[in-house]
Amino acid sequence: MAKARVAVLISGAGSNMAALIDAGLAPGAPYEVVLVLSNRPDAGGLAIAEAKGVTARAIDHRDFSDRESHERALHAALGKADVQLIALAGYMRLLTPWLVDRWEGRMLNIHPSLLPLYPGLDTHARAITAGDAEAGCTVHRVTRGVDEGPILGQARCPILPDDTPESLAERVKVLEHDLYPRCLADAARDLSRP
Ligand code: GAR
């Protein structure tokens, strides 16, 4: 069966993107990453993607007068590459309904909290301040509401007494790199179901 064609959208370091690319290269994987797009030209993940042989391109949001025209440029690039599924991986720009509706059911996101807890930013600091015993990450389908779509998978870990937001982020990222490829593979298999 042909592999589902995936684009990963990033804004930064791209460690989740790298995990998704690597898992897609494994024999028998149901998807392959064919394109990486960043809204920031300085995103470290762009060079990593290229080093792994994946076409990577920055489409700088500052070159556009509004969100929708930027999204039209993203959408054109996705269409040109014949993309079937989008994985947001540290893509730090809010999407408008214009793009979300066009990719309904075919766009995933990873969020560094146990949703519905802590949508938005600073998730690890908020979990530590709240005195939570555990933290984690969530992969969900993207809908119009920020960090609100149907949950596809979660992974959790303890919050330790001396944790800082940084040490917790590091522990959660290990979980992210395992969870996201598994959820994306499930979504790719779903695509090919009649
Ligand atoms: C990840 O922890 C991801 O969960 C988070 O950004 C980080 C990106 O790291 N995403 C969000 O906060 C989305 N709101 P990476 O660039 O190394 O994959």
mmCIF file of C-alpha atoms and ligand atoms in Angstrom:
data_model
loop_
_atom_site.group_PDB
_atom_site.id
_atom_site.type_symbol
_atom_site.label_atom_id
_atom_site.label_comp_id
_atom_site.label_asym_id
_atom_site.label_seq_id
_atom_site.Cartn_x
_atom_site.Cartn_y
_atom_site.Cartn_z
ATOM 1 C CA MET A 1 0.000 0.000 0.000
ATOM 2 C CA ALA A 2 1.271 3.521 -0.802
ATOM 3 C CA LYS A 3 2.483 5.483 2.196
ATOM 4 C CA ALA A 4 0.426 8.505 3.247
ATOM 5 C CA ARG A 5 2.175 11.731 2.315
ATOM 6 C CA VAL A 6 2.735 13.879 5.404
ATOM 7 C CA ALA A 7 3.827 17.489 5.861
ATOM 8 C CA VAL A 8 5.212 18.634 9.208
ATOM 9 C CA LEU A 9 4.767 22.287 10.193
ATOM 10 C CA ILE A 10 7.315 23.704 12.643
ATOM 11 C CA SER A 11 8.483 27.002 14.130
ATOM 12 C CA GLY A 12 11.590 25.924 16.046
ATOM 13 C CA ALA A 13 13.995 23.157 16.955
ATOM 14 C CA GLY A 14 12.052 20.369 15.296
ATOM 15 C CA SER A 15 12.804 17.472 17.642
ATOM 16 C CA ASN A 16 9.296 16.079 17.161
ATOM 17 C CA MET A 17 9.627 16.620 13.428
ATOM 18 C CA ALA A 18 12.857 14.583 13.446
ATOM 19 C CA ALA A 19 11.133 11.747 15.327
ATOM 20 C CA LEU A 20 8.263 11.786 12.811
ATOM 21 C CA ILE A 21 10.642 11.729 9.827
ATOM 22 C CA ASP A 22 12.679 8.856 11.290
ATOM 23 C CA ALA A 23 9.627 6.739 12.100
ATOM 24 C CA GLY A 24 8.259 7.336 8.592
ATOM 25 C CA LEU A 25 11.503 5.988 7.098
ATOM 26 C CA ALA A 26 11.137 2.639 8.872
ATOM 27 C CA PRO A 27 10.242 -0.278 6.606
ATOM 28 C CA GLY A 28 6.491 -0.865 6.673
ATOM 29 C CA ALA A 29 5.659 2.586 8.068
ATOM 30 C CA PRO A 30 2.225 3.700 6.843
ATOM 31 C CA TYR A 31 3.365 7.293 6.183
ATOM 32 C CA GLU A 32 6.349 9.257 4.941
ATOM 33 C CA VAL A 33 7.224 12.873 5.621
ATOM 34 C CA VAL A 34 7.559 14.541 2.218
ATOM 35 C CA LEU A 35 7.630 18.202 3.237
ATOM 36 C CA VAL A 36 8.576 20.383 6.206
ATOM 37 C CA LEU A 37 7.309 23.963 6.346
ATOM 38 C CA SER A 38 8.256 26.615 8.884
ATOM 39 C CA ASN A 39 6.790 30.061 9.431
ATOM 40 C CA ARG A 40 10.212 31.137 10.714
ATOM 41 C CA PRO A 41 13.288 31.134 8.439
ATOM 42 C CA ASP A 42 15.564 30.679 11.486
ATOM 43 C CA ALA A 43 13.880 27.463 12.673
ATOM 44 C CA GLY A 44 16.605 24.935 13.485
ATOM 45 C CA GLY A 45 14.417 22.102 12.259
ATOM 46 C CA LEU A 46 14.734 23.181 8.602
ATOM 47 C CA ALA A 47 18.396 22.124 8.366
ATOM 48 C CA ILE A 48 17.685 18.884 10.246
ATOM 49 C CA ALA A 49 14.917 17.981 7.788
ATOM 50 C CA GLU A 50 17.164 18.686 4.802
ATOM 51 C CA ALA A 51 19.944 16.577 6.314
ATOM 52 C CA LYS A 52 17.438 13.735 6.486
ATOM 53 C CA GLY A 53 16.591 14.212 2.798
ATOM 54 C CA VAL A 54 13.215 15.901 3.263
ATOM 55 C CA THR A 55 12.282 19.049 1.327
ATOM 56 C CA ALA A 56 12.146 21.901 3.832
ATOM 57 C CA ARG A 57 10.998 25.432 3.234
ATOM 58 C CA ALA A 58 10.325 28.576 5.234
ATOM 59 C CA ILE A 59 7.219 30.564 4.400
ATOM 60 C CA ASP A 60 7.769 33.588 6.619
ATOM 61 C CA HIS A 61 4.514 34.907 8.059
ATOM 62 C CA ARG A 62 6.052 38.401 8.228
ATOM 63 C CA ASP A 63 6.014 38.518 4.415
ATOM 64 C CA PHE A 64 2.195 38.491 4.433
ATOM 65 C CA SER A 65 -0.263 41.192 5.430
ATOM 66 C CA ASP A 66 -2.643 38.880 7.293
ATOM 67 C CA ARG A 67 -2.962 35.332 8.615
ATOM 68 C CA GLU A 68 -5.172 34.076 5.822
ATOM 69 C CA SER A 69 -2.841 35.118 3.014
ATOM 70 C CA HIS A 70 0.012 33.344 4.821
ATOM 71 C CA GLU A 71 -2.170 30.249 5.151
ATOM 72 C CA ARG A 72 -3.048 30.416 1.445
ATOM 73 C CA ALA A 73 0.682 30.193 0.694
ATOM 74 C CA LEU A 74 1.064 27.216 3.066
ATOM 75 C CA HIS A 75 -1.972 25.527 1.495
ATOM 76 C CA ALA A 76 -0.555 26.024 -2.018
ATOM 77 C CA ALA A 77 2.761 24.420 -0.984
ATOM 78 C CA LEU A 78 0.918 21.500 0.637
ATOM 79 C CA GLY A 79 -1.160 20.953 -2.512
ATOM 80 C CA LYS A 80 1.887 21.115 -4.766
ATOM 81 C CA ALA A 81 3.565 18.357 -2.699
ATOM 82 C CA ASP A 82 0.406 16.239 -2.831
ATOM 83 C CA VAL A 83 0.197 16.133 0.958
ATOM 84 C CA GLN A 84 -2.551 14.034 2.572
ATOM 85 C CA LEU A 85 -1.921 14.645 6.296
ATOM 86 C CA ILE A 86 -0.462 17.552 8.262
ATOM 87 C CA ALA A 87 1.376 17.161 11.574
ATOM 88 C CA LEU A 88 1.838 20.373 13.567
ATOM 89 C CA ALA A 89 5.015 19.925 15.633
ATOM 90 C CA GLY A 90 5.879 22.999 17.658
ATOM 91 C CA TYR A 91 4.105 25.205 15.119
ATOM 92 C CA MET A 92 3.590 28.292 17.266
ATOM 93 C CA ARG A 93 1.144 30.259 15.149
ATOM 94 C CA LEU A 94 -2.597 30.153 15.618
ATOM 95 C CA LEU A 95 -4.425 28.894 12.544
ATOM 96 C CA THR A 96 -7.595 30.489 11.212
ATOM 97 C CA PRO A 97 -10.728 28.559 10.216
ATOM 98 C CA TRP A 98 -9.678 29.145 6.595
ATOM 99 C CA LEU A 99 -6.912 26.516 6.852
ATOM 100 C CA VAL A 100 -8.380 24.384 9.651
ATOM 101 C CA ASP A 101 -11.619 23.765 7.752
ATOM 102 C CA ARG A 102 -9.782 22.782 4.564
ATOM 103 C CA TRP A 103 -7.796 20.146 6.466
ATOM 104 C CA GLU A 104 -10.537 18.975 8.793
ATOM 105 C CA GLY A 105 -9.825 15.419 9.993
ATOM 106 C CA ARG A 106 -6.405 15.443 8.321
ATOM 107 C CA MET A 107 -4.424 17.744 10.645
ATOM 108 C CA LEU A 108 -2.851 16.607 13.942
ATOM 109 C CA ASN A 109 -1.124 18.559 16.711
ATOM 110 C CA ILE A 110 1.023 17.672 19.698
ATOM 111 C CA HIS A 111 0.549 19.684 22.852
ATOM 112 C CA PRO A 112 2.790 19.489 25.944
ATOM 113 C CA SER A 113 0.116 18.876 28.582
ATOM 114 C CA LEU A 114 -2.542 16.376 29.499
ATOM 115 C CA LEU A 115 -5.388 18.105 27.684
ATOM 116 C CA PRO A 116 -7.969 19.339 28.567
ATOM 117 C CA LEU A 117 -5.573 20.653 31.247
ATOM 118 C CA TYR A 118 -3.457 23.648 30.243
ATOM 119 C CA PRO A 119 -4.260 24.548 26.647
ATOM 120 C CA GLY A 120 -2.104 27.431 25.359
ATOM 121 C CA LEU A 121 1.382 28.386 26.510
ATOM 122 C CA ASP A 122 3.641 27.754 29.543
ATOM 123 C CA THR A 123 2.079 24.370 30.221
ATOM 124 C CA HIS A 124 4.911 22.968 32.355
ATOM 125 C CA ALA A 125 5.186 26.037 34.596
ATOM 126 C CA ARG A 126 1.418 25.958 35.118
ATOM 127 C CA ALA A 127 1.419 22.244 36.025
ATOM 128 C CA ILE A 128 4.265 22.754 38.545
ATOM 129 C CA THR A 129 2.607 25.838 40.093
ATOM 130 C CA ALA A 130 -0.660 23.941 40.439
ATOM 131 C CA GLY A 131 1.139 21.224 42.415
ATOM 132 C CA ASP A 132 0.142 18.504 39.954
ATOM 133 C CA ALA A 133 1.590 15.035 40.535
ATOM 134 C CA GLU A 134 1.955 14.299 36.838
ATOM 135 C CA ALA A 135 2.381 15.926 33.462
ATOM 136 C CA GLY A 136 2.463 14.665 29.911
ATOM 137 C CA CYS A 137 1.556 15.306 26.307
ATOM 138 C CA THR A 138 -1.438 14.927 24.025
ATOM 139 C CA VAL A 139 -1.845 14.299 20.307
ATOM 140 C CA HIS A 140 -5.176 15.518 18.976
ATOM 141 C CA ARG A 141 -6.934 16.352 15.759
ATOM 142 C CA VAL A 142 -6.984 20.057 15.011
ATOM 143 C CA THR A 143 -10.328 21.831 15.120
ATOM 144 C CA ARG A 144 -11.214 25.531 15.229
ATOM 145 C CA GLY A 145 -10.804 25.789 19.025
ATOM 146 C CA VAL A 146 -7.186 26.075 20.183
ATOM 147 C CA ASP A 147 -5.917 22.723 21.601
ATOM 148 C CA GLU A 148 -9.469 21.406 21.636
ATOM 149 C CA GLY A 149 -9.856 18.694 18.991
ATOM 150 C CA PRO A 150 -10.560 14.994 19.604
ATOM 151 C CA ILE A 151 -7.738 13.317 21.515
ATOM 152 C CA LEU A 152 -5.855 10.551 19.667
ATOM 153 C CA GLY A 153 -3.325 9.668 22.365
ATOM 154 C CA GLN A 154 -1.687 10.777 25.613
ATOM 155 C CA ALA A 155 1.440 9.861 27.551
ATOM 156 C CA ARG A 156 2.204 10.801 31.156
ATOM 157 C CA CYS A 157 5.111 11.053 33.578
ATOM 158 C CA PRO A 158 5.574 12.145 37.198
ATOM 159 C CA ILE A 159 6.427 15.705 38.190
ATOM 160 C CA LEU A 160 9.398 15.441 40.568
ATOM 161 C CA PRO A 161 9.885 17.681 43.632
ATOM 162 C CA ASP A 162 12.792 19.712 42.167
ATOM 163 C CA ASP A 163 11.418 19.972 38.649
ATOM 164 C CA THR A 164 11.737 23.241 36.763
ATOM 165 C CA PRO A 165 9.702 23.942 33.621
ATOM 166 C CA GLU A 166 12.868 23.082 31.666
ATOM 167 C CA SER A 167 13.571 19.737 33.352
ATOM 168 C CA LEU A 168 9.919 18.766 33.015
ATOM 169 C CA ALA A 169 9.862 19.791 29.350
ATOM 170 C CA GLU A 170 12.849 17.512 28.739
ATOM 171 C CA ARG A 171 11.098 14.536 30.386
ATOM 172 C CA VAL A 172 7.875 15.176 28.464
ATOM 173 C CA LYS A 173 9.716 15.498 25.151
ATOM 174 C CA VAL A 174 10.971 11.932 25.463
ATOM 175 C CA LEU A 175 7.316 10.895 25.670
ATOM 176 C CA GLU A 176 6.363 13.142 22.754
ATOM 177 C CA HIS A 177 8.941 11.548 20.457
ATOM 178 C CA ASP A 178 7.394 8.130 21.082
ATOM 179 C CA LEU A 179 3.710 9.116 21.138
ATOM 180 C CA TYR A 180 3.515 11.343 18.071
ATOM 181 C CA PRO A 181 4.853 8.863 15.478
ATOM 182 C CA ARG A 182 2.465 6.194 16.813
ATOM 183 C CA CYS A 183 -0.570 8.499 16.578
ATOM 184 C CA LEU A 184 0.432 9.730 13.126
ATOM 185 C CA ALA A 185 0.830 6.131 11.944
ATOM 186 C CA ASP A 186 -2.690 5.359 13.231
ATOM 187 C CA ALA A 187 -4.083 8.400 11.395
ATOM 188 C CA ALA A 188 -2.294 7.327 8.200
ATOM 189 C CA ARG A 189 -3.788 3.824 8.458
ATOM 190 C CA ASP A 190 -7.235 5.385 8.967
ATOM 191 C CA LEU A 191 -6.845 7.307 5.716
ATOM 192 C CA SER A 192 -6.595 4.118 3.698
ATOM 193 C CA ARG A 193 -9.681 2.514 5.315
ATOM 194 C CA PRO A 194 -12.692 2.400 2.984
HETATM 195 C C1 GAR B 1 6.998 20.516 21.877
HETATM 196 O O1 GAR B 1 7.151 20.291 23.250
HETATM 197 C C2 GAR B 1 5.530 20.634 21.512
HETATM 198 O O2 GAR B 1 4.714 19.815 22.299
HETATM 199 C C3 GAR B 1 5.280 22.088 21.812
HETATM 200 O O3 GAR B 1 6.425 22.749 21.363
HETATM 201 C C4 GAR B 1 7.553 21.887 21.485
HETATM 202 C C5 GAR B 1 8.269 21.860 20.167
HETATM 203 O O4 GAR B 1 9.506 21.218 20.292
HETATM 204 N N1 GAR B 1 4.109 22.547 21.135
HETATM 205 C C6 GAR B 1 3.347 23.538 21.593
HETATM 206 O O5 GAR B 1 3.574 24.140 22.625
HETATM 207 C C7 GAR B 1 2.156 23.853 20.735
HETATM 208 N N2 GAR B 1 1.312 24.791 21.365
HETATM 209 P P1 GAR B 1 10.261 20.653 19.014
HETATM 210 O O6 GAR B 1 10.389 21.824 18.021
HETATM 211 O O7 GAR B 1 11.603 20.252 19.525
HETATM 212 O O8 GAR B 1 9.478 19.539 18.438
#
